[in-house]
Each structure stands twice: as C-alpha cells, then as structure tokens.
XYZ file of C-alpha atoms in Angstrom:
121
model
C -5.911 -2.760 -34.205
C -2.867 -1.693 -32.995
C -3.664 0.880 -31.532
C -5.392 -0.863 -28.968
C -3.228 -2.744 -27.314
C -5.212 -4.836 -25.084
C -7.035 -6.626 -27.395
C -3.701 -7.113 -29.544
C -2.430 -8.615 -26.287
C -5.146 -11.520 -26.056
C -4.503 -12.637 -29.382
C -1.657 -15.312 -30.204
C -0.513 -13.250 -33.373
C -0.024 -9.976 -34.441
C -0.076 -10.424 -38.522
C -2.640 -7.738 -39.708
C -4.338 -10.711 -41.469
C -3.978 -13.093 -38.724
C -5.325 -10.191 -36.142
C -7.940 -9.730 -38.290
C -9.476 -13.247 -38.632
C -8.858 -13.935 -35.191
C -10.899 -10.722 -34.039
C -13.995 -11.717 -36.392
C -13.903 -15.050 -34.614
C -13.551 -13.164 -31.484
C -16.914 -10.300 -32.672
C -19.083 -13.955 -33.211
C -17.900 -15.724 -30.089
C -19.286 -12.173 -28.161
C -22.421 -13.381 -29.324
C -22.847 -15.419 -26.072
C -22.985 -12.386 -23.939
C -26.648 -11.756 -25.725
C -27.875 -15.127 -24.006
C -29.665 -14.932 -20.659
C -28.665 -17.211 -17.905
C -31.728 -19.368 -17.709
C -33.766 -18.653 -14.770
C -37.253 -19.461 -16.129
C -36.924 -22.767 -17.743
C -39.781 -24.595 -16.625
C -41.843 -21.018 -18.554
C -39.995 -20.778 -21.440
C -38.658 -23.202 -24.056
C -37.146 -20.912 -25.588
C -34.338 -19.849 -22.929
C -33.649 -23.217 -22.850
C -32.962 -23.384 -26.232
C -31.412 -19.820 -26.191
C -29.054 -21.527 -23.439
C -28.177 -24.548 -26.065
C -27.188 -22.826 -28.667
C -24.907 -20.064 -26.661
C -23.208 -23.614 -25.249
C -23.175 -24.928 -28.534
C -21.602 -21.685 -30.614
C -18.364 -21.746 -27.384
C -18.075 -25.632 -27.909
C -17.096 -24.741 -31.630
C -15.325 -21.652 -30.974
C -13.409 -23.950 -28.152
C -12.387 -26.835 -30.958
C -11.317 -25.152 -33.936
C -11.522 -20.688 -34.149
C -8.505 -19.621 -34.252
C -8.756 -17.644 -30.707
C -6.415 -18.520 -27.926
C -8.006 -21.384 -25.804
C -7.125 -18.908 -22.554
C -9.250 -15.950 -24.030
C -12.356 -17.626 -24.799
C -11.687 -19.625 -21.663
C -11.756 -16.531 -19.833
C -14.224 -14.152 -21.407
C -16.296 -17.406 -21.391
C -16.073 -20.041 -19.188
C -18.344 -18.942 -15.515
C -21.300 -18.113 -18.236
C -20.675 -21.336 -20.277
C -20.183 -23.500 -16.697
C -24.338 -21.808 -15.646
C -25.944 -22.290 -18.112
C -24.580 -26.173 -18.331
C -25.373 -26.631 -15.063
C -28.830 -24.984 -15.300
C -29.778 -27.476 -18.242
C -27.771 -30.447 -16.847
C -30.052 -30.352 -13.747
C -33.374 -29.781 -15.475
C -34.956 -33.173 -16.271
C -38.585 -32.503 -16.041
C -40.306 -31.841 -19.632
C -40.632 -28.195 -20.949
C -43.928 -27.447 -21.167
C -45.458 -27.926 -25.511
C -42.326 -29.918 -26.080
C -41.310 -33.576 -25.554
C -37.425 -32.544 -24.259
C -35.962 -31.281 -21.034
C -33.407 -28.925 -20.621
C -30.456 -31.770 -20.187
C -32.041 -33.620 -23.507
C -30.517 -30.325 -24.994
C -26.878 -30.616 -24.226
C -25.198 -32.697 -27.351
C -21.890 -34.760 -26.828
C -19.666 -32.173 -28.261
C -20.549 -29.392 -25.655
C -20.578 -32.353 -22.801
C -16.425 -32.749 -23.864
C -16.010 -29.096 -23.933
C -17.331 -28.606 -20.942
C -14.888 -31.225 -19.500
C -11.719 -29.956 -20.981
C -12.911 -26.111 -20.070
C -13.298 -27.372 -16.232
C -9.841 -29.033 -16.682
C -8.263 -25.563 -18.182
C -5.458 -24.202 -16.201
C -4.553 -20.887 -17.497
C-alpha cells in the first residue's frame, strides 16, 4: 500500500490495518462501475434493477464504510446522480413486472441522494 501513494492519499488513515479495511470497502464500492447507465429501461427489467442495486450498494457505502465521504463522493457521485435520475423519471410499468423504475428507489438511497447533492468537497 504504501507504495502507492495515491490511493494512500484518498484514505483518512494510514494504519496498515486501518488502510487495509478501508481499501476492501473501497475494492466492493468499485463494484458500481460494473453497472450500466440505464438506457433501455422500458426493454429490460433487469437494468433497472441492475441500476437499484448499484444505488443501493453507494447508499450503504455513503452511511457507514469506513471510506472518506469525499472519495466515494467523487469516484461516485455523476454515476450515482444518472442512474437516480433515469429511475426517478420512469413511471410507466416495466414490461412482465407490476413496478416502474421510480417504484425501485427505497427511502434510504432517496436521503443519500440528498445529502450527496448537498456535498461540498
């Protein structure tokens, strides 16, 4: 770890065994990058749901993970603020299912997504 500096840099301690928890936090919040933005939602379902859960996984990560607030904030926040907006907007059902898009968003990632759009660095 320490001999890469910019990642030491991003985290808020530099205790091998703080470094390390934080950067396992940090390897499961990445998981985000592997959802698409949603483009075909009225198609698929399953983007939708994709979306959901990526929103879901940063709402947690955003609460209680250990990471700086200002890291996930920026690794995370224009992706996080898309794919909200995407589902927010989409109130027609999903085709096979009884749910749109905004019937997806829970409470917890509507108050995330508050305090994120609030976030100065």
């Amino acid at each position: 770890m320490k001999d890469i500096p910019w990642i030491g840099g991003l985290l808020r301690t530099t205790s091998d065994k703080s470094v390390s928890s934080q950067m396992s936090v940090l390897i499961k919040v990445t998981v985000i990058y592997n959802h698409r933005t949603i483009k075909y939602l009225k198609q698929v379902p399953l983007v939708a749901i994709d979306g959901a859960n990526a929103l879901k996984i940063t709402a947690a990560m955003w609460i209680d993970c250990g990471v700086s607030k200002n890291l996930i904030y920026d690794l995370f926040f224009d992706r996080y603020k898309s794919i909200y907006c995407q589902l927010f907007a989409h109130t027609m059902l999903l085709p096979d299912v009884d749910y749109c898009g905004k019937d997806l968003i829970t409470e917890t990632v509507k108050k995330v997504y508050a305090e994120m759009s609030s976030w100065s660095v």
